[in-house]
CSV table of N, CA, C and O in Angstrom, one decimal:
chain,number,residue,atom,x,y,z
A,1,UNK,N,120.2,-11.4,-29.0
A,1,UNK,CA,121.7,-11.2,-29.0
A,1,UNK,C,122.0,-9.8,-29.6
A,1,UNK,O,121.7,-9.6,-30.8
A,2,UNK,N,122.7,-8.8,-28.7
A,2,UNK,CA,122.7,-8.0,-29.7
A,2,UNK,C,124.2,-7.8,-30.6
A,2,UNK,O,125.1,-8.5,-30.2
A,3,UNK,N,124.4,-6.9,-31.9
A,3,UNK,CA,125.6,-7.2,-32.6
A,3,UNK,C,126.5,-5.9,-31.7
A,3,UNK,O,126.3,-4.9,-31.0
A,4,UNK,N,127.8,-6.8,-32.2
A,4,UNK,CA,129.0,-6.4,-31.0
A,4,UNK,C,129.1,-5.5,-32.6
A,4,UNK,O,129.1,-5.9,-33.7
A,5,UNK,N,129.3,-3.6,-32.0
A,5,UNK,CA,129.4,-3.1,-33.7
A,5,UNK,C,130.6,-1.8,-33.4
A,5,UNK,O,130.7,-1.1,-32.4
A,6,UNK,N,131.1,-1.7,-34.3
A,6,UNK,CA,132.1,-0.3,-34.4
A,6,UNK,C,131.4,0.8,-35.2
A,6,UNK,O,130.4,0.5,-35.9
A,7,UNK,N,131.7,1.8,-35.2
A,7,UNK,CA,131.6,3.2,-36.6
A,7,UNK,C,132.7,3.3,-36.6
A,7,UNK,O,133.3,3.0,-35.6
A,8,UNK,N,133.5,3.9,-37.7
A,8,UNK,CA,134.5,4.6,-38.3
A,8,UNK,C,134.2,5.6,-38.9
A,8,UNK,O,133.6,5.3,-40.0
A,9,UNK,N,134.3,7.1,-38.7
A,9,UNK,CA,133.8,7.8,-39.5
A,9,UNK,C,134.3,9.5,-38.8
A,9,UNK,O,133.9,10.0,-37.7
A,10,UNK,N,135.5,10.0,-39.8
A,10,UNK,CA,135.7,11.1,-39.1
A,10,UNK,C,134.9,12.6,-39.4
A,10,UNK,O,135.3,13.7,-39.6
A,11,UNK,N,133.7,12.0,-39.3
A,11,UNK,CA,132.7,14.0,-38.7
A,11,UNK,C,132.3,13.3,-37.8
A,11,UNK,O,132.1,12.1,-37.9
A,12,UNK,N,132.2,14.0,-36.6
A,12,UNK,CA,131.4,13.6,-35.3
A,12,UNK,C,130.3,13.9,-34.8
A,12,UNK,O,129.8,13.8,-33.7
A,13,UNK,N,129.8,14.4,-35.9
A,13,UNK,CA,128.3,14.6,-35.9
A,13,UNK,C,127.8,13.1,-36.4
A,13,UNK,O,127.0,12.4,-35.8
A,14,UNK,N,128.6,12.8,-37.6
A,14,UNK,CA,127.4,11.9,-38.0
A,14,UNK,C,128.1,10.5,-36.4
A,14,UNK,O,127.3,9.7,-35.9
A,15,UNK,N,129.2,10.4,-36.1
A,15,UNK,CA,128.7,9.6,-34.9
A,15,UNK,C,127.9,9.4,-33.9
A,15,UNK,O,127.4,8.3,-33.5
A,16,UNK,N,127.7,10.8,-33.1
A,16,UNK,CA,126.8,10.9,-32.1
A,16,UNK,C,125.3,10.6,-32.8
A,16,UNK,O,124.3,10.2,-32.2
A,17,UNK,N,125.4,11.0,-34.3
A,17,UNK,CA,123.8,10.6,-34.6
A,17,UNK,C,123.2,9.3,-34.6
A,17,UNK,O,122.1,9.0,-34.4
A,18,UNK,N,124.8,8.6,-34.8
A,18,UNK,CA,124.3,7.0,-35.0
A,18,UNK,C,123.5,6.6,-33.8
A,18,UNK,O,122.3,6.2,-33.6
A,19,UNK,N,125.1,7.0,-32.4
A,19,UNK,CA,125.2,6.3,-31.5
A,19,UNK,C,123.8,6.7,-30.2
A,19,UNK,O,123.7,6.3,-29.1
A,20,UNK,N,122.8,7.6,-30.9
A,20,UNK,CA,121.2,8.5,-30.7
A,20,UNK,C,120.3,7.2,-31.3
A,20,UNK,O,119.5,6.5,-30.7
A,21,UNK,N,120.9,7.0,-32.9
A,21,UNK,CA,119.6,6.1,-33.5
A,21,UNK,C,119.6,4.8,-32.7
A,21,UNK,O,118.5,4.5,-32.2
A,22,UNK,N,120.7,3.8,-32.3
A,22,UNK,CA,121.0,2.5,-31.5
A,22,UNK,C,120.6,2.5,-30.3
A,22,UNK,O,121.1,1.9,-29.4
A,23,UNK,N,119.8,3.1,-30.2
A,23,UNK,CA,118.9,3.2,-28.9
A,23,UNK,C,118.1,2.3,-29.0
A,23,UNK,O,117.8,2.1,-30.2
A,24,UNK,N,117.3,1.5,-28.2
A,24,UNK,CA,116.4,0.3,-28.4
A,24,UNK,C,117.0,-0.4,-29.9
A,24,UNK,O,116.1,-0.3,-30.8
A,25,UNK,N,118.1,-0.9,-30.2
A,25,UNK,CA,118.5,-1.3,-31.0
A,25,UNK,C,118.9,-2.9,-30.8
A,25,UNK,O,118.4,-3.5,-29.8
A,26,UNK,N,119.4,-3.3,-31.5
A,26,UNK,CA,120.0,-4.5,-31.3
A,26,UNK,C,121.2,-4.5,-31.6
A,26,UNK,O,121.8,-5.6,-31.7
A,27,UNK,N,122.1,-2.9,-31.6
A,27,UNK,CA,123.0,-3.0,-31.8
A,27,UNK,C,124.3,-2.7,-30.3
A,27,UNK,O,124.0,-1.6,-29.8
A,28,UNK,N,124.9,-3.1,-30.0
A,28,UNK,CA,125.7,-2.8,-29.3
A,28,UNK,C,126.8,-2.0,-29.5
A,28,UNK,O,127.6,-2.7,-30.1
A,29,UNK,N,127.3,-0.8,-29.4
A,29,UNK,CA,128.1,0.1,-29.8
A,29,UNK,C,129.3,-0.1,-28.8
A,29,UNK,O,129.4,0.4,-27.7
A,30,UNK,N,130.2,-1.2,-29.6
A,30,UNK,CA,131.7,-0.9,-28.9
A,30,UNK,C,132.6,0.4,-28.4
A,30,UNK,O,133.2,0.9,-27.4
A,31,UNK,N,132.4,0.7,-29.6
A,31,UNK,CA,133.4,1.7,-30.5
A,31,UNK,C,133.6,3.0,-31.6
A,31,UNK,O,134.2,2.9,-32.6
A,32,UNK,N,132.9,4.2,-31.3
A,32,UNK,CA,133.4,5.1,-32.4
A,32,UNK,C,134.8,5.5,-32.2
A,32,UNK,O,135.4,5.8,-31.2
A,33,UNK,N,135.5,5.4,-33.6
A,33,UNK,CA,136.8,5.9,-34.1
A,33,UNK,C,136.6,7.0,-35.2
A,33,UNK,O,135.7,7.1,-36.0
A,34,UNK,N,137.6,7.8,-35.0
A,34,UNK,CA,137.8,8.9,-36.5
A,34,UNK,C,138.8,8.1,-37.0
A,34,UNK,O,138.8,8.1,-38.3
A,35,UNK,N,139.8,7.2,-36.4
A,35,UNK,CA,140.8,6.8,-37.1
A,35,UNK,C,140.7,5.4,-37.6
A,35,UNK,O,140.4,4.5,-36.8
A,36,UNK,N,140.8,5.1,-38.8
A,36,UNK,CA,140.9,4.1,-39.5
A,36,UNK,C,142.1,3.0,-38.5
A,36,UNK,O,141.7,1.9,-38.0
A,37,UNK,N,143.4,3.5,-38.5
A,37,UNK,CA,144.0,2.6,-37.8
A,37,UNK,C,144.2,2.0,-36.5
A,37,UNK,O,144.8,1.0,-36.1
A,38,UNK,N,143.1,3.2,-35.5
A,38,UNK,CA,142.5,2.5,-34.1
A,38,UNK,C,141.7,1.7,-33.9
A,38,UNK,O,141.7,0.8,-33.1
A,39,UNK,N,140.4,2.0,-35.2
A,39,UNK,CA,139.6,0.7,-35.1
A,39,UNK,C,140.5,-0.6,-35.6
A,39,UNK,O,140.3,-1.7,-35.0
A,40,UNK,N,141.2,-0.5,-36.5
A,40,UNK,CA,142.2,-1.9,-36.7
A,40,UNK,C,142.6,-2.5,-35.6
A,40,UNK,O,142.5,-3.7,-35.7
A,41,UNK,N,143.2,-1.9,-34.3
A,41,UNK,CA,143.9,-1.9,-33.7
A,41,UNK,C,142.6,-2.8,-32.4
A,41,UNK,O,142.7,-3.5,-31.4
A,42,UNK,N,141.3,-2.0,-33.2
A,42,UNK,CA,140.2,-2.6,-31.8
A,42,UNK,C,139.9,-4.0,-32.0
A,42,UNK,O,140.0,-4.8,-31.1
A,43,UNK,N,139.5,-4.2,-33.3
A,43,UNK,CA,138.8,-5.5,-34.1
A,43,UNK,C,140.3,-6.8,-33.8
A,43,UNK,O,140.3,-8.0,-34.0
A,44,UNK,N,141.4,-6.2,-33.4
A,44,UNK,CA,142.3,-7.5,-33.8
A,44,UNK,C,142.5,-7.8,-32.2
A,44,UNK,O,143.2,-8.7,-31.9
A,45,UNK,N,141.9,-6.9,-31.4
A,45,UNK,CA,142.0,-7.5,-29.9
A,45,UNK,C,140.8,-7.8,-29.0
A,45,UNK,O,140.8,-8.6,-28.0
A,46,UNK,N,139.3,-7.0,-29.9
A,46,UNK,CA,138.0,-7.3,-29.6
A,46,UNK,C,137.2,-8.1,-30.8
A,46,UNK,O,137.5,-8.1,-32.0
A,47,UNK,N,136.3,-8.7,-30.3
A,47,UNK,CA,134.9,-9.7,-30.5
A,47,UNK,C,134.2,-8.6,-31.3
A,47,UNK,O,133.6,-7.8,-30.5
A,48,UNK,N,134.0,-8.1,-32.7
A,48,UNK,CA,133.3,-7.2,-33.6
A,48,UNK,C,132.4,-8.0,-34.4
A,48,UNK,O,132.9,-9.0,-34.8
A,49,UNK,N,131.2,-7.9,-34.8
A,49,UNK,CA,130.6,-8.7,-36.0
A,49,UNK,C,130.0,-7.5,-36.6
A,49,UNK,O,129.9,-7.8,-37.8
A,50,UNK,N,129.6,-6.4,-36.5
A,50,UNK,CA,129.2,-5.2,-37.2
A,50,UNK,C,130.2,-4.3,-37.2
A,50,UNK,O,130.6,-4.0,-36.1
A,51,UNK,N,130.8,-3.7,-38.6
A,51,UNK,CA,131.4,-2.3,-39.2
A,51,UNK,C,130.3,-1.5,-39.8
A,51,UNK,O,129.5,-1.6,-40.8
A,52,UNK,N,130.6,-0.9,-39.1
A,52,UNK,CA,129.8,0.6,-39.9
A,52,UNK,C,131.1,1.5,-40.4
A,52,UNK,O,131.8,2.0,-39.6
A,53,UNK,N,131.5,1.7,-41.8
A,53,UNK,CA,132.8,2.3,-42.0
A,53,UNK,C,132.2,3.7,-43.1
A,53,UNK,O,131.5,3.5,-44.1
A,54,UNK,N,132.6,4.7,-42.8
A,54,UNK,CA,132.7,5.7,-44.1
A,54,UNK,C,133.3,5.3,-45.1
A,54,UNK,O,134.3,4.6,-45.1
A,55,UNK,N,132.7,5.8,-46.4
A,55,UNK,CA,134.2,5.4,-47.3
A,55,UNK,C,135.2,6.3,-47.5
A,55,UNK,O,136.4,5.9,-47.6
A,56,UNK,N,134.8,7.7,-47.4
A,56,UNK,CA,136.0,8.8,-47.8
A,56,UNK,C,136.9,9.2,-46.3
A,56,UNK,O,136.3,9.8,-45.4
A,57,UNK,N,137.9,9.1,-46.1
A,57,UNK,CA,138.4,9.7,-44.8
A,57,UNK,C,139.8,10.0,-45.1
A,57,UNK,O,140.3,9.7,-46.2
A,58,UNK,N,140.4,10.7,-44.1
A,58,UNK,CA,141.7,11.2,-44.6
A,58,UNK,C,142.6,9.9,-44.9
A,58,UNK,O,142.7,9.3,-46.0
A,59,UNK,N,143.2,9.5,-43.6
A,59,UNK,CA,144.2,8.7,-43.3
A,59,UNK,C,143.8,7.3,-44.0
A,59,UNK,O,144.9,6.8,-44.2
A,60,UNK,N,142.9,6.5,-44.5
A,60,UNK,CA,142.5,5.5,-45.0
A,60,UNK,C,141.4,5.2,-45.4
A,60,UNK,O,140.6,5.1,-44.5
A,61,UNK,N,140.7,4.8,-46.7
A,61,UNK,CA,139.7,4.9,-47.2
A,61,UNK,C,138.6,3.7,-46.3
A,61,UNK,O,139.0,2.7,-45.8
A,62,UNK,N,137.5,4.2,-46.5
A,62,UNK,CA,136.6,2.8,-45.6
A,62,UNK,C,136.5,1.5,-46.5
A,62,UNK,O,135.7,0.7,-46.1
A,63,UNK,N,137.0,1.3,-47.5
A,63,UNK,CA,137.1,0.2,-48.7
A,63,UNK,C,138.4,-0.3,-47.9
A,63,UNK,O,138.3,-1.2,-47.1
A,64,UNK,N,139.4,0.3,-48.1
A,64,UNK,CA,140.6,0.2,-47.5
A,64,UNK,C,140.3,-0.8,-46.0
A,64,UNK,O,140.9,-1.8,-45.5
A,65,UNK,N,139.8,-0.3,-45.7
A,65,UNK,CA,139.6,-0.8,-43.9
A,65,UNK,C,138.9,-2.0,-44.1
A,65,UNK,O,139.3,-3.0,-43.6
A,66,UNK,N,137.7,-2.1,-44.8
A,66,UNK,CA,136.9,-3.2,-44.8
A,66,UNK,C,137.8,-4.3,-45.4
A,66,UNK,O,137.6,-5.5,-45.2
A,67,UNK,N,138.5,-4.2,-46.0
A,67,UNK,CA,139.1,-5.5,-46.3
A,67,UNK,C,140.5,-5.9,-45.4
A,67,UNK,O,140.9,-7.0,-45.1
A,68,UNK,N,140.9,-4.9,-45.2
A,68,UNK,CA,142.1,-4.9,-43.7
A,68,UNK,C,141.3,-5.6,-42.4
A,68,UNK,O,141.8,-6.4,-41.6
A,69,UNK,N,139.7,-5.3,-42.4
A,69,UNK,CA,139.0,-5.8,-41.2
A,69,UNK,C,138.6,-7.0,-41.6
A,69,UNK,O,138.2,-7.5,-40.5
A,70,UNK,N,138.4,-7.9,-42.7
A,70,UNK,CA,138.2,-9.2,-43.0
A,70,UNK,C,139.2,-9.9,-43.2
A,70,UNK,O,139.1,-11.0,-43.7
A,71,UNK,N,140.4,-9.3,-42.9
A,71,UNK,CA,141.3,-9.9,-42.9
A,71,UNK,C,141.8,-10.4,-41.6
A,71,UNK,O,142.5,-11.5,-41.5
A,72,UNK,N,141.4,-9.6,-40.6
A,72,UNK,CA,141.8,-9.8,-39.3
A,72,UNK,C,140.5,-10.8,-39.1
A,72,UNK,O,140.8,-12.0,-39.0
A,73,UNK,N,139.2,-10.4,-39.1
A,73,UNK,CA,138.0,-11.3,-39.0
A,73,UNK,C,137.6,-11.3,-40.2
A,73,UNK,O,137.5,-10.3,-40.8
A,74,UNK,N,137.4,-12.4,-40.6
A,74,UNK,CA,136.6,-12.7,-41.7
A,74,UNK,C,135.2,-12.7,-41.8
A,74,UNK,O,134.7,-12.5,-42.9
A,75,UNK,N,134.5,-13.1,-40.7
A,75,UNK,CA,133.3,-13.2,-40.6
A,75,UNK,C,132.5,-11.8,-40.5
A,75,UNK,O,131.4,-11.5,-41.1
A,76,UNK,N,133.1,-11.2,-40.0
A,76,UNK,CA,133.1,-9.4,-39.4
A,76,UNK,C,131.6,-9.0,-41.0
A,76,UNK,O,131.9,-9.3,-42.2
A,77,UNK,N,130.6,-8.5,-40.7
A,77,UNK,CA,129.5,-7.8,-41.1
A,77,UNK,C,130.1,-6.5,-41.6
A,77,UNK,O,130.6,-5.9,-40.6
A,78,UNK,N,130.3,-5.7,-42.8
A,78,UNK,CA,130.3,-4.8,-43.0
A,78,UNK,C,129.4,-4.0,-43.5
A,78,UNK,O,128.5,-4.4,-44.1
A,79,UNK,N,129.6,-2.6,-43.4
A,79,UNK,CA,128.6,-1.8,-44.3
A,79,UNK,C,128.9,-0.5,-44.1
A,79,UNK,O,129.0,0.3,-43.2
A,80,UNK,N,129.1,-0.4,-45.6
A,80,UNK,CA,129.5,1.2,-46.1
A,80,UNK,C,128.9,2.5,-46.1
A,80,UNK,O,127.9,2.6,-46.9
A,81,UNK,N,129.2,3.5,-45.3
A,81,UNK,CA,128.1,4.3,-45.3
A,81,UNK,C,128.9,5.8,-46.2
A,81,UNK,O,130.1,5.8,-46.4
A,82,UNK,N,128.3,6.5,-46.6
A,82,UNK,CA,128.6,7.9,-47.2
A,82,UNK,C,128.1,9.0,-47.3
A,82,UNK,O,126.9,8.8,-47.0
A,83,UNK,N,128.3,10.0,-47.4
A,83,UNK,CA,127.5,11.1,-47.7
A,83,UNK,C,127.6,11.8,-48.8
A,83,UNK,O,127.4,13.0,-48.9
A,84,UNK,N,128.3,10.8,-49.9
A,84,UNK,CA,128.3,11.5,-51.5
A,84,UNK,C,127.6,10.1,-52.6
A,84,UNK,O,127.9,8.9,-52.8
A,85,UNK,N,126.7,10.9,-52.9
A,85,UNK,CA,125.6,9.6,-53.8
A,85,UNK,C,126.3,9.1,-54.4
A,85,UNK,O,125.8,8.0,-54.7
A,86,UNK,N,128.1,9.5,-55.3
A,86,UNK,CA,128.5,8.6,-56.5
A,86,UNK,C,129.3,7.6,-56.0
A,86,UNK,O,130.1,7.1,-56.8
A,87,UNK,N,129.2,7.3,-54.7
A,87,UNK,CA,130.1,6.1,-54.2
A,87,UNK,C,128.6,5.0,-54.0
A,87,UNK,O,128.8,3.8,-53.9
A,88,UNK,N,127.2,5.5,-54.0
A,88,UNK,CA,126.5,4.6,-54.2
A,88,UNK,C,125.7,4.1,-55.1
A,88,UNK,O,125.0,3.1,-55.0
A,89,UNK,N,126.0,5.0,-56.2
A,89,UNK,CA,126.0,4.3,-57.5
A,89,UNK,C,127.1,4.0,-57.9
A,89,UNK,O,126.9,3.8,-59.1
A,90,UNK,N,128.3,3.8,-57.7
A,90,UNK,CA,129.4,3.6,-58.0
A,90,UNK,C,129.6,2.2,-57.5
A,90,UNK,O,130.2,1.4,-58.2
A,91,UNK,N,129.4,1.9,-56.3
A,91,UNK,CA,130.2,0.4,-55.8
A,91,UNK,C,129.1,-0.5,-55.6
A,91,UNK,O,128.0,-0.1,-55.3
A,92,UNK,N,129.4,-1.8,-55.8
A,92,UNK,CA,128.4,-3.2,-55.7
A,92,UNK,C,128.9,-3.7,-54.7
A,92,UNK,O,130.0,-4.3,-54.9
A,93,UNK,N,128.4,-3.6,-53.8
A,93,UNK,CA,128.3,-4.5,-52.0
A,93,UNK,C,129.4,-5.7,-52.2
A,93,UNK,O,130.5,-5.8,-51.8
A,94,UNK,N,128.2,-6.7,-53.3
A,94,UNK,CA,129.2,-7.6,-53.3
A,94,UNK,C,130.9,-7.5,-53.8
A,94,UNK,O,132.0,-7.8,-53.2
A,95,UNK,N,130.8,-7.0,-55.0
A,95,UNK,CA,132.5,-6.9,-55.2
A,95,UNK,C,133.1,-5.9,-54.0
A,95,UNK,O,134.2,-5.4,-54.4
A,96,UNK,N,132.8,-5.5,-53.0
A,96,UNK,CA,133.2,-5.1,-52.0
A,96,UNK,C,133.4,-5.6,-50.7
A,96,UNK,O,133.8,-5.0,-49.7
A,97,UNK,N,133.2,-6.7,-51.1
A,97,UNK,CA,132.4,-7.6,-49.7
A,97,UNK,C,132.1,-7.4,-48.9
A,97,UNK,O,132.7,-7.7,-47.9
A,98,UNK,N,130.8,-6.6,-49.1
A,98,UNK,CA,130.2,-5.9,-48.2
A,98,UNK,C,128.7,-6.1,-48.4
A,98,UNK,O,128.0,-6.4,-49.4
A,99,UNK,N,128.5,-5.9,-46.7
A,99,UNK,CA,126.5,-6.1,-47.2
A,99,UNK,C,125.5,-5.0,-47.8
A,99,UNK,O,124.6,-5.2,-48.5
A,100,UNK,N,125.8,-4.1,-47.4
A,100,UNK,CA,125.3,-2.6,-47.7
A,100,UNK,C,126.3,-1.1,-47.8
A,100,UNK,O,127.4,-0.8,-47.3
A,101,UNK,N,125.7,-0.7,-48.3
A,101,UNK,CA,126.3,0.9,-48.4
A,101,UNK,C,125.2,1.7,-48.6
A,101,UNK,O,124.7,1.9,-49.7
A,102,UNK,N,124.8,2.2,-47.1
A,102,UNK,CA,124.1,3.2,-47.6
A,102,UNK,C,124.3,4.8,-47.4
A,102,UNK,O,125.5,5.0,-47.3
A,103,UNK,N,123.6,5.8,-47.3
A,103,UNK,CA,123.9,7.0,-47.4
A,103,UNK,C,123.1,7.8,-46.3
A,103,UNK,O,121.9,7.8,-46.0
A,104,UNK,N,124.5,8.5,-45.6
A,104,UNK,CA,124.2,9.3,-44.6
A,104,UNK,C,123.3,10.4,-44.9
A,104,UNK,O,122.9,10.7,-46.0
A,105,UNK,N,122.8,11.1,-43.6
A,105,UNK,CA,122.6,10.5,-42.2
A,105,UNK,C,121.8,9.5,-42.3
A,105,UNK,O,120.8,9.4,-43.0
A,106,UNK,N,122.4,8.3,-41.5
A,106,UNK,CA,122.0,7.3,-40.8
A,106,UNK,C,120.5,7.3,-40.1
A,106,UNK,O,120.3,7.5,-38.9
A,107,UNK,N,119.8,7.0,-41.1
A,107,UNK,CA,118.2,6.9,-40.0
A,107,UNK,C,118.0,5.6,-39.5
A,107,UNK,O,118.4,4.6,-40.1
A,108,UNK,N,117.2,5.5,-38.3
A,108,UNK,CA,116.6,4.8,-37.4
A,108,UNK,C,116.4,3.4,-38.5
A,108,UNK,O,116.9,2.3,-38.4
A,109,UNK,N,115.6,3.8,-39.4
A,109,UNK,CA,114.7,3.0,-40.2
A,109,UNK,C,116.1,1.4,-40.6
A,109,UNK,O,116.2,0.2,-40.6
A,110,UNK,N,116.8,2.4,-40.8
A,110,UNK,CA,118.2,1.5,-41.7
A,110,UNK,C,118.8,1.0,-40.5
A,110,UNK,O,119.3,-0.1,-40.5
A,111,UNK,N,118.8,1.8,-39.2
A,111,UNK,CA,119.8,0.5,-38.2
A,111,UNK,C,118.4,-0.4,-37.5
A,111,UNK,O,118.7,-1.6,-37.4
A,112,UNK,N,117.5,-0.3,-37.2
A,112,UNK,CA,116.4,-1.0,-36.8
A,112,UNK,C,116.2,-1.9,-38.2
A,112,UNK,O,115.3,-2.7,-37.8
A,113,UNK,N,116.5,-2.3,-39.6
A,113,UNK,CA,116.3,-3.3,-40.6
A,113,UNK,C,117.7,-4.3,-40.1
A,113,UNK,O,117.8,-5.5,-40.5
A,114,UNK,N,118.6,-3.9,-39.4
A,114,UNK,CA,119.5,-5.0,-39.3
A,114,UNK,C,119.1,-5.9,-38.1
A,114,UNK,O,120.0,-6.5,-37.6
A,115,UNK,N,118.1,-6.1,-37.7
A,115,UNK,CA,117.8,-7.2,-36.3
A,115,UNK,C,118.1,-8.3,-37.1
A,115,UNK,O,119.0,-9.1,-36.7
A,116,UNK,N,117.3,-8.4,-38.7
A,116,UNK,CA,117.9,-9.4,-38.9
A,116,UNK,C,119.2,-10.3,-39.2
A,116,UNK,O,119.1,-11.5,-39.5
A,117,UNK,N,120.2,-9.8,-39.2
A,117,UNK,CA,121.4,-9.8,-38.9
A,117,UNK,C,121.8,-11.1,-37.6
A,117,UNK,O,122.7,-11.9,-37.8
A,118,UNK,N,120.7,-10.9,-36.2
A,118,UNK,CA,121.2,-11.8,-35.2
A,118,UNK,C,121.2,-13.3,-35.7
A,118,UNK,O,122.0,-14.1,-35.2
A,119,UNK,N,120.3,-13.8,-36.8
A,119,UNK,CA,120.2,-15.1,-37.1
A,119,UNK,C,121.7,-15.5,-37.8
A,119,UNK,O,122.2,-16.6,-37.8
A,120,UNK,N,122.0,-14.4,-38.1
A,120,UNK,CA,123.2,-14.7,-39.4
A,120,UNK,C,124.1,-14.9,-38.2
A,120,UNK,O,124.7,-16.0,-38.2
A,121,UNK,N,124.4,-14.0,-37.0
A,121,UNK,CA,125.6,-14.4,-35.9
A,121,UNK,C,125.0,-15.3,-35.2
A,121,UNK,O,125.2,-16.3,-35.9
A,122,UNK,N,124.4,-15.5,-34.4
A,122,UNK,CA,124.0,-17.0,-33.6
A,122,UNK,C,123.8,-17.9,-34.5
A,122,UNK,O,124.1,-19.0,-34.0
A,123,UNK,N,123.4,-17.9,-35.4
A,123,UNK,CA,123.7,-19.4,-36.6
A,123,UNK,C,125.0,-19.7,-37.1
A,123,UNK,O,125.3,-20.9,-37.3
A,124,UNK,N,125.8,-18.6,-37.2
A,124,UNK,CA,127.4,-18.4,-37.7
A,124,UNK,C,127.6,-19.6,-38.3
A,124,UNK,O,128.6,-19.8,-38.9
């Protein structure tokens, strides 16, 4: 099964990089947004179980969004990504409720570790 997944993240470099790594993936790529409040707008009319969110962005922080998106879905998989190291020694997954946060760019290695992820959605 693969995961139904969004990015939020306004440089579009680091999107097109993702949407390069999810190649032979298990991930299914809905959706890149730059804007915080389009992907809202996606997740409360589409089927999402993976967020890939930045944390820093203009119009709304990716903390900000992840909990706006578990609010619409609760079940919804998140994970924080960044490209400044003190938001990853800074924040704990869980008091974020979040599964990971890791640090851009996004390699292969980190979206090919989430396969295991399908047991968590078809077990739901």
């Amino acid at each position: 099964m693969k995961l139904r997944t969004i990015l939020v993240d306004d440089e579009p470099w680091c999107m097109e990089q993702f949407e390069m790594e999810c190649t032979d993936t298990n991930i299914e790529l809905l959706g890149k947004f730059e804007s915080a409040k389009e992907a809202l707008g996606y997740v409360g009319e589409h089927g999402v179980d993976l967020a890939f969110l930045d944390v820093e962005m203009p119009e709304m922080s990716g903390i900000i969004l992840g909990k706006k998106l578990r609010k619409i879905r609760p079940d919804i998989i998140v994970i924080y990504i960044s490209g400044y190291e003190k938001y990853l020694r800074f924040c704990l997954p869980l008091e974020l409720f979040c599964l990971e946060l890791v640090q851009k760019p996004l390699a292969a290695g980190i979206i090919n570790s989430i396969s295991f992820f399908d047991g968590l959605i078809s077990n739901g």
